[in-house]
């Protein structure tokens, strides 16, 4: 039986183990499209899955990795043909379905998005789930009616993956971006991506007041918890905040004051079950609106054998920007 290289998570006696191994092709799960994976990436959720710090993986053995780009090898789905270049983000990949840190995957054709014409497979994974989530967040703010002349926007966790892409996108679209980070030494990096101002995340870490001085018309938050509560309390009348992450915690110690006294909206962002039409639009927008030079500047490349170590680093907030994984 043919095998391929993969990172495999297993569990015995409640102990999780992870290793780079040869995986038996016969053990691939059901699906109508088989893909040769070329590139993947490391997102925060991949860190949680590989370290076992949160119950992301819900089947063992599991190949982790929530997104990939690759080329269709074979397909019984009329939509896809050998040689098609595809992207997959989410849909349970690396959680309930064997995932992206492997040379091969068998998936459902309905999960796939065509690689945009103007984007290389490596660029698409430099974007990855983190960047596509940043785009979904920008689109949600736009649907709310936010415009560059509404006022400044704040991006929290700015030196991380979602944050770096969000800063880059918003500044290209003409917004005045305030970047919040716990890494003041990354201020120059964030300004290169387009931030007009960089603030210390400690400013958003204190006990949140019901309402504070209005500082921004909107924001993209990947931190949750106290940070999101503070961001909401500082959002201007009629503004909106897209909440997409929990790097600081799952809770939200807020009050209804920003909603009922300032008509602030909290917009929820999910990339995993996001409908196909919205995904395609997000990738089209990423193709047209994301500065490729800045994308390259925020990206570090690693190999499959470096992924396990990098998983721990991303949870410790030691990864700057985005990481691409060269799978083949
Ligand atoms: P990264 O690790 O790349 O970025 C997270 C950033 O958050 C860090 O770089 C750091 O930024 C900041 N941070 C980390 N820990 C803390 C803390 N305890 N308190 C305050 N700030 C902190 O992760 P990603 O960008 O890949 O993901 C960010 C979040 O978004 C994660 O929670 C992830 O699960 C979520 N996410 C959600 C998705 C969805 O579908 N809703 C999809 C993708 C991601 P700095 O150093 O600048 O302060």
Short mmCIF file of C-alpha atoms and ligand atoms in Angstrom, two decimals:
data_model
loop_
_atom_site.label_atom_id
_atom_site.label_comp_id
_atom_site.label_asym_id
_atom_site.label_seq_id
_atom_site.Cartn_x
_atom_site.Cartn_y
_atom_site.Cartn_z
CA UNK A 1 0.00 0.00 0.00
CA UNK A 2 1.28 3.48 -0.90
CA UNK A 3 2.14 5.83 1.92
CA UNK A 4 2.74 9.59 2.19
CA UNK A 5 4.41 11.86 4.71
CA UNK A 6 2.11 13.38 7.36
CA UNK A 7 2.05 14.76 10.86
CA UNK A 8 -0.09 12.40 12.90
CA UNK A 9 -1.71 13.04 16.28
CA UNK A 10 -2.73 10.00 18.27
CA UNK A 11 -4.18 9.48 21.71
CA UNK A 12 -3.71 6.63 24.16
CA UNK A 13 -4.71 6.67 27.85
CA UNK A 14 -5.76 10.35 27.50
CA UNK A 15 -2.15 11.20 26.47
CA UNK A 16 -1.79 12.92 23.10
CA UNK A 17 1.28 12.12 20.96
CA UNK A 18 2.36 13.80 17.75
CA UNK A 19 4.97 12.81 15.18
CA UNK A 20 5.98 13.11 11.54
CA UNK A 21 5.19 9.69 10.09
CA UNK A 22 4.37 7.69 6.96
CA UNK A 23 0.58 7.51 6.58
CA UNK A 24 -1.14 4.68 4.77
CA UNK A 25 -3.09 5.99 1.76
CA UNK A 26 -5.74 3.35 2.40
CA UNK A 27 -6.63 5.12 5.64
CA UNK A 28 -7.66 8.39 3.98
CA UNK A 29 -11.25 9.35 4.78
CA UNK A 30 -14.20 9.50 2.41
CA UNK A 31 -14.36 12.29 -0.13
CA UNK A 32 -14.81 12.80 -3.86
CA UNK A 33 -11.61 14.73 -4.57
CA UNK A 34 -8.01 13.67 -3.87
CA UNK A 35 -5.53 16.54 -3.66
CA UNK A 36 -1.73 16.62 -3.77
CA UNK A 37 -0.97 19.20 -1.07
CA UNK A 38 1.82 21.65 -1.84
CA UNK A 39 1.50 24.35 0.84
CA UNK A 40 -0.07 24.76 4.24
CA UNK A 41 0.32 27.21 7.11
CA UNK A 42 0.30 27.43 10.91
CA UNK A 43 -2.66 29.22 12.50
CA UNK A 44 -3.39 29.68 16.20
CA UNK A 45 -5.91 26.84 16.02
CA UNK A 46 -3.24 24.51 14.60
CA UNK A 47 -1.17 25.35 17.68
CA UNK A 48 -4.08 24.39 19.92
CA UNK A 49 -4.59 21.12 18.02
CA UNK A 50 -0.95 19.98 17.97
CA UNK A 51 -0.21 20.83 21.60
CA UNK A 52 -3.59 19.48 22.73
CA UNK A 53 -4.16 22.68 24.72
CA UNK A 54 -7.79 22.82 23.54
CA UNK A 55 -9.99 20.00 22.26
CA UNK A 56 -9.72 20.96 18.59
CA UNK A 57 -9.08 17.38 17.42
CA UNK A 58 -12.18 15.24 17.66
CA UNK A 59 -11.01 12.03 15.99
CA UNK A 60 -7.86 9.95 16.42
CA UNK A 61 -5.59 9.33 14.69
CA UNK A 62 -5.76 12.79 13.13
CA UNK A 63 -3.64 14.63 10.63
CA UNK A 64 -3.80 18.25 11.88
CA UNK A 65 -3.70 21.34 9.67
CA UNK A 66 -6.83 23.40 8.95
CA UNK A 67 -5.93 24.69 5.50
CA UNK A 68 -3.98 23.88 2.35
CA UNK A 69 -3.39 24.70 -1.28
CA UNK A 70 -2.74 21.94 -3.76
CA UNK A 71 -3.53 20.35 -7.08
CA UNK A 72 -6.39 17.96 -7.75
CA UNK A 73 -5.01 14.49 -8.40
CA UNK A 74 -8.29 12.69 -9.06
CA UNK A 75 -11.96 13.59 -8.75
CA UNK A 76 -15.39 12.07 -9.13
CA UNK A 77 -16.95 15.50 -8.51
CA UNK A 78 -18.00 17.14 -11.82
CA UNK A 79 -16.81 20.54 -10.53
CA UNK A 80 -13.16 19.50 -10.17
CA UNK A 81 -10.62 17.96 -12.54
CA UNK A 82 -7.03 16.72 -12.27
CA UNK A 83 -4.65 19.66 -12.32
CA UNK A 84 -7.12 22.19 -10.84
CA UNK A 85 -5.43 24.43 -8.25
CA UNK A 86 -7.49 24.57 -5.08
CA UNK A 87 -7.68 26.10 -1.60
CA UNK A 88 -9.35 24.55 1.43
CA UNK A 89 -9.98 26.42 4.71
CA UNK A 90 -11.86 24.88 7.61
CA UNK A 91 -14.93 22.65 7.20
CA UNK A 92 -13.50 20.50 10.01
CA UNK A 93 -10.17 19.82 8.24
CA UNK A 94 -7.64 18.86 10.93
CA UNK A 95 -10.49 18.61 13.48
CA UNK A 96 -12.92 15.91 12.34
CA UNK A 97 -11.47 15.22 8.87
CA UNK A 98 -7.83 14.24 8.12
CA UNK A 99 -6.05 17.51 7.51
CA UNK A 100 -3.41 19.57 5.75
CA UNK A 101 -0.01 18.61 7.23
CA UNK A 102 0.32 15.79 4.73
CA UNK A 103 1.34 15.25 1.14
CA UNK A 104 -2.17 14.11 0.29
CA UNK A 105 -5.79 14.68 1.33
CA UNK A 106 -9.14 13.28 0.28
CA UNK A 107 -11.92 15.83 0.79
CA UNK A 108 -15.38 16.84 -0.33
CA UNK A 109 -15.38 18.86 -3.54
CA UNK A 110 -17.97 21.24 -2.09
CA UNK A 111 -15.38 22.41 0.45
CA UNK A 112 -12.90 23.60 -2.18
CA UNK A 113 -12.35 27.09 -3.52
CA UNK A 114 -10.53 27.70 -6.81
CA UNK A 115 -7.17 29.43 -6.41
CA UNK A 116 -7.61 33.03 -7.65
CA UNK A 117 -5.92 33.66 -11.01
CA UNK A 118 -3.54 36.28 -9.67
CA UNK A 119 -2.38 34.37 -6.62
CA UNK A 120 0.33 31.74 -6.27
CA UNK A 121 -0.39 28.66 -4.10
CA UNK A 122 2.30 29.87 -1.67
CA UNK A 123 0.70 33.33 -1.41
CA UNK A 124 -2.68 31.75 -0.72
CA UNK A 125 -1.22 29.93 2.27
CA UNK A 126 0.66 33.04 3.40
CA UNK A 127 -2.88 34.39 3.64
CA UNK A 128 -4.29 31.12 5.05
CA UNK A 129 -7.22 30.86 7.42
CA UNK A 130 -5.89 33.79 9.47
CA UNK A 131 -5.79 36.13 6.46
CA UNK A 132 -9.06 34.92 5.01
CA UNK A 133 -10.65 35.56 8.43
CA UNK A 134 -9.20 39.08 8.41
CA UNK A 135 -10.87 39.60 5.02
CA UNK A 136 -14.20 38.22 6.31
CA UNK A 137 -13.91 40.72 9.16
CA UNK A 138 -13.25 43.64 6.80
CA UNK A 139 -16.23 42.61 4.67
CA UNK A 140 -18.47 42.45 7.78
CA UNK A 141 -17.42 45.99 8.74
CA UNK A 142 -18.17 47.15 5.19
CA UNK A 143 -21.62 45.51 5.28
CA UNK A 144 -22.23 47.46 8.49
CA UNK A 145 -21.53 50.62 6.52
CA UNK A 146 -18.09 51.47 7.90
CA UNK A 147 -16.05 53.65 5.53
CA UNK A 148 -12.56 55.16 5.76
CA UNK A 149 -14.12 58.56 6.58
CA UNK A 150 -16.10 57.05 9.50
CA UNK A 151 -12.96 57.42 11.61
CA UNK A 152 -9.96 55.33 12.71
CA UNK A 153 -10.19 51.55 13.18
CA UNK A 154 -8.36 49.48 15.77
CA UNK A 155 -6.79 46.06 15.15
CA UNK A 156 -5.87 44.00 18.21
CA UNK A 157 -3.24 41.25 18.24
CA UNK A 158 -1.83 43.29 15.40
CA UNK A 159 1.55 41.54 15.11
CA UNK A 160 -0.14 38.12 14.86
CA UNK A 161 -1.54 36.46 11.73
CA UNK A 162 -5.11 37.79 11.61
CA UNK A 163 -3.85 41.15 12.89
CA UNK A 164 -1.05 41.62 10.34
CA UNK A 165 -3.33 40.87 7.39
CA UNK A 166 -6.12 43.04 8.85
CA UNK A 167 -3.75 46.04 9.25
CA UNK A 168 -2.48 45.58 5.68
CA UNK A 169 -5.96 45.26 4.14
CA UNK A 170 -7.54 48.14 6.05
CA UNK A 171 -4.69 50.54 5.32
CA UNK A 172 -4.78 49.68 1.59
CA UNK A 173 -8.53 50.40 1.64
CA UNK A 174 -7.83 53.86 3.02
CA UNK A 175 -8.57 53.42 6.73
CA UNK A 176 -6.49 55.01 9.47
CA UNK A 177 -5.40 51.93 11.37
CA UNK A 178 -4.48 51.90 15.04
CA UNK A 179 -2.53 48.71 15.77
CA UNK A 180 -2.62 47.27 19.29
CA UNK A 181 0.25 44.98 20.23
CA UNK A 182 2.06 43.59 23.25
CA UNK A 183 5.31 43.70 21.27
CA UNK A 184 6.41 47.35 21.11
CA UNK A 185 9.54 46.26 19.22
CA UNK A 186 7.20 45.40 16.29
CA UNK A 187 6.03 49.03 15.95
CA UNK A 188 8.19 49.64 12.86
CA UNK A 189 6.91 46.41 11.28
CA UNK A 190 3.29 47.44 11.92
CA UNK A 191 3.87 50.91 10.48
CA UNK A 192 5.39 49.31 7.37
CA UNK A 193 2.18 47.30 7.00
CA UNK A 194 0.26 50.57 7.10
CA UNK A 195 -0.65 51.37 10.73
CA UNK A 196 -0.71 55.11 11.46
CA UNK A 197 -0.42 54.54 15.19
CA UNK A 198 0.72 51.68 17.41
CA UNK A 199 -0.62 51.33 20.95
CA UNK A 200 0.43 49.05 23.81
CA UNK A 201 -2.12 46.30 24.35
CA UNK A 202 -1.89 47.08 28.08
CA UNK A 203 -4.17 50.07 27.26
CA UNK A 204 -6.92 47.52 26.51
CA UNK A 205 -6.14 45.14 29.36
CA UNK A 206 -7.55 46.98 32.40
CA UNK A 207 -10.97 46.36 33.96
CA UNK A 208 -13.39 47.57 31.26
CA UNK A 209 -15.71 50.47 32.02
CA UNK A 210 -19.26 50.39 30.66
CA UNK A 211 -18.32 53.30 28.40
CA UNK A 212 -14.97 55.00 27.89
CA UNK A 213 -13.73 57.87 25.73
CA UNK A 214 -14.68 57.23 22.08
CA UNK A 215 -11.48 56.41 20.19
CA UNK A 216 -12.38 54.50 16.99
CA UNK A 217 -15.25 53.94 14.58
CA UNK A 218 -14.65 50.22 14.46
CA UNK A 219 -12.21 47.41 14.87
CA UNK A 220 -11.11 43.86 14.25
CA UNK A 221 -10.47 41.87 17.41
CA UNK A 222 -8.76 38.48 17.55
CA UNK A 223 -8.23 38.53 21.34
CA UNK A 224 -11.68 38.41 23.01
CA UNK A 225 -12.09 38.72 26.78
CA UNK A 226 -11.10 42.00 28.48
CA UNK A 227 -9.50 43.32 25.29
CA UNK A 228 -12.73 43.05 23.30
CA UNK A 229 -14.73 44.52 26.20
CA UNK A 230 -12.40 47.54 26.26
CA UNK A 231 -12.49 47.92 22.48
CA UNK A 232 -16.31 47.99 22.59
CA UNK A 233 -16.37 50.54 25.39
CA UNK A 234 -14.13 52.85 23.31
CA UNK A 235 -16.04 52.51 20.03
CA UNK A 236 -17.75 55.64 18.67
CA UNK A 237 -21.48 56.06 18.32
CA UNK A 238 -22.87 53.77 15.56
CA UNK A 239 -19.58 51.93 15.11
CA UNK A 240 -18.93 48.21 14.78
CA UNK A 241 -16.38 45.66 15.96
CA UNK A 242 -15.75 42.33 14.22
CA UNK A 243 -14.93 39.65 16.79
CA UNK A 244 -13.03 36.71 15.35
CA UNK A 245 -10.69 35.35 18.02
CA UNK A 246 -9.97 34.26 21.55
CA UNK A 247 -6.18 34.55 21.95
CA UNK A 248 -6.80 36.34 25.27
CA UNK A 249 -9.76 34.21 26.40
CA UNK A 250 -13.20 32.98 25.56
CA UNK A 251 -15.09 35.26 27.99
CA UNK A 252 -16.47 38.74 27.34
CA UNK A 253 -16.66 40.84 30.53
CA UNK A 254 -18.66 43.62 28.90
CA UNK A 255 -21.99 45.35 29.52
CA UNK A 256 -24.83 46.25 27.16
CA UNK A 257 -23.92 49.94 27.46
CA UNK A 258 -22.00 50.22 24.13
CA UNK A 259 -24.93 48.55 22.33
CA UNK A 260 -27.86 50.43 23.86
CA UNK A 261 -26.27 53.82 24.54
CA UNK A 262 -23.92 54.14 21.55
CA UNK A 263 -25.62 51.85 19.01
CA UNK A 264 -22.37 49.90 18.65
CA UNK A 265 -22.63 46.55 16.83
CA UNK A 266 -20.66 43.41 17.59
CA UNK A 267 -20.17 41.37 14.43
CA UNK A 268 -19.39 37.66 14.78
CA UNK A 269 -16.93 36.09 12.33
CA UNK A 270 -16.63 32.37 11.64
CA UNK A 271 -14.34 31.02 8.96
CA UNK A 272 -15.00 27.28 9.41
CA UNK A 273 -18.64 26.92 8.31
CA UNK A 274 -18.70 30.15 6.32
CA UNK A 275 -20.98 29.74 3.23
CA UNK A 276 -19.21 29.07 -0.06
CA UNK A 277 -20.42 32.30 -1.72
CA UNK A 278 -18.89 34.47 1.03
CA UNK A 279 -15.63 32.48 0.90
CA UNK A 280 -15.32 32.95 -2.84
CA UNK A 281 -15.94 36.68 -2.42
CA UNK A 282 -13.33 36.85 0.37
CA UNK A 283 -10.70 35.17 -1.81
CA UNK A 284 -11.59 37.41 -4.75
CA UNK A 285 -11.15 40.46 -2.51
CA UNK A 286 -7.86 39.12 -1.12
CA UNK A 287 -6.63 38.73 -4.69
CA UNK A 288 -7.53 42.34 -5.54
CA UNK A 289 -6.94 44.16 -2.23
CA UNK A 290 -3.96 42.54 -0.49
CA UNK A 291 -0.56 44.11 -1.12
CA UNK A 292 1.68 41.18 -2.15
CA UNK A 293 4.91 42.91 -1.11
CA UNK A 294 3.55 43.41 2.41
CA UNK A 295 2.24 39.83 2.47
CA UNK A 296 5.74 38.59 1.65
CA UNK A 297 7.25 40.86 4.32
CA UNK A 298 5.04 39.32 7.02
CA UNK A 299 5.67 35.71 5.94
CA UNK A 300 8.20 33.15 7.17
CA UNK A 301 8.63 29.79 5.43
CA UNK A 302 9.12 26.47 7.23
CA UNK A 303 9.01 22.78 6.30
CA UNK A 304 6.71 20.01 7.50
CA UNK A 305 9.32 18.89 10.03
CA UNK A 306 9.26 22.35 11.72
CA UNK A 307 5.49 22.45 12.28
CA UNK A 308 5.36 20.71 15.67
CA UNK A 309 7.85 23.14 17.22
CA UNK A 310 6.13 26.15 15.63
CA UNK A 311 2.77 25.06 17.08
CA UNK A 312 4.06 25.78 20.58
CA UNK A 313 5.57 29.14 19.53
CA UNK A 314 2.33 30.48 18.06
CA UNK A 315 0.45 29.86 21.32
CA UNK A 316 3.14 31.77 23.19
CA UNK A 317 2.62 34.80 20.92
CA UNK A 318 6.15 34.42 19.52
CA UNK A 319 5.18 34.20 15.86
CA UNK A 320 5.15 37.43 13.89
CA UNK A 321 2.75 37.70 10.97
CA UNK A 322 2.20 34.55 8.94
CA UNK A 323 3.96 31.24 8.38
CA UNK A 324 3.85 29.12 5.23
CA UNK A 325 4.63 25.42 5.32
CA UNK A 326 6.25 23.89 2.23
CA UNK A 327 4.69 20.44 2.27
CA UNK A 328 6.33 18.97 -0.85
P1 LIG B 1 -1.52 34.56 16.22
O1 LIG B 1 -0.92 33.83 17.34
O2 LIG B 1 -0.77 34.70 14.96
O3 LIG B 1 -1.94 36.02 16.71
C1 LIG B 1 -2.52 36.25 17.94
C2 LIG B 1 -1.96 37.52 18.53
O4 LIG B 1 -2.73 37.85 19.66
C3 LIG B 1 -0.54 37.40 19.05
O5 LIG B 1 0.42 37.54 18.05
C4 LIG B 1 -0.50 38.57 20.04
O6 LIG B 1 -0.37 39.76 19.30
C5 LIG B 1 -1.91 38.55 20.60
N1 LIG B 1 -2.02 37.81 21.87
C6 LIG B 1 -1.66 36.53 22.12
N2 LIG B 1 -1.95 36.18 23.38
C7 LIG B 1 -2.54 37.26 23.95
C8 LIG B 1 -3.08 37.53 25.24
N3 LIG B 1 -3.06 36.60 26.20
N4 LIG B 1 -3.59 38.75 25.48
C9 LIG B 1 -3.62 39.70 24.53
N5 LIG B 1 -3.11 39.51 23.28
C10 LIG B 1 -2.59 38.30 22.99
O7 LIG B 1 -2.94 33.84 15.94
P2 LIG B 1 -3.90 34.00 14.67
O8 LIG B 1 -3.78 35.37 14.14
O9 LIG B 1 -3.75 32.82 13.79
O10 LIG B 1 -5.32 33.84 15.38
C11 LIG B 1 -5.78 34.87 16.27
C12 LIG B 1 -7.08 34.45 16.92
O11 LIG B 1 -8.11 34.39 15.94
C13 LIG B 1 -7.04 33.09 17.59
O12 LIG B 1 -7.78 33.10 18.78
C14 LIG B 1 -7.71 32.19 16.58
O13 LIG B 1 -8.28 31.05 17.15
C15 LIG B 1 -8.75 33.14 16.01
N6 LIG B 1 -9.21 32.77 14.68
C16 LIG B 1 -10.56 32.63 14.51
C17 LIG B 1 -11.06 32.32 13.31
C18 LIG B 1 -12.53 32.26 13.12
O14 LIG B 1 -13.02 31.56 12.25
N7 LIG B 1 -13.28 33.01 13.89
C19 LIG B 1 -10.19 32.00 12.16
C20 LIG B 1 -8.78 32.29 12.41
C21 LIG B 1 -8.34 32.64 13.66
P3 LIG B 1 0.59 40.97 19.76
O15 LIG B 1 1.92 40.34 20.03
O16 LIG B 1 0.58 41.90 18.60
O17 LIG B 1 -0.03 41.56 21.00
#
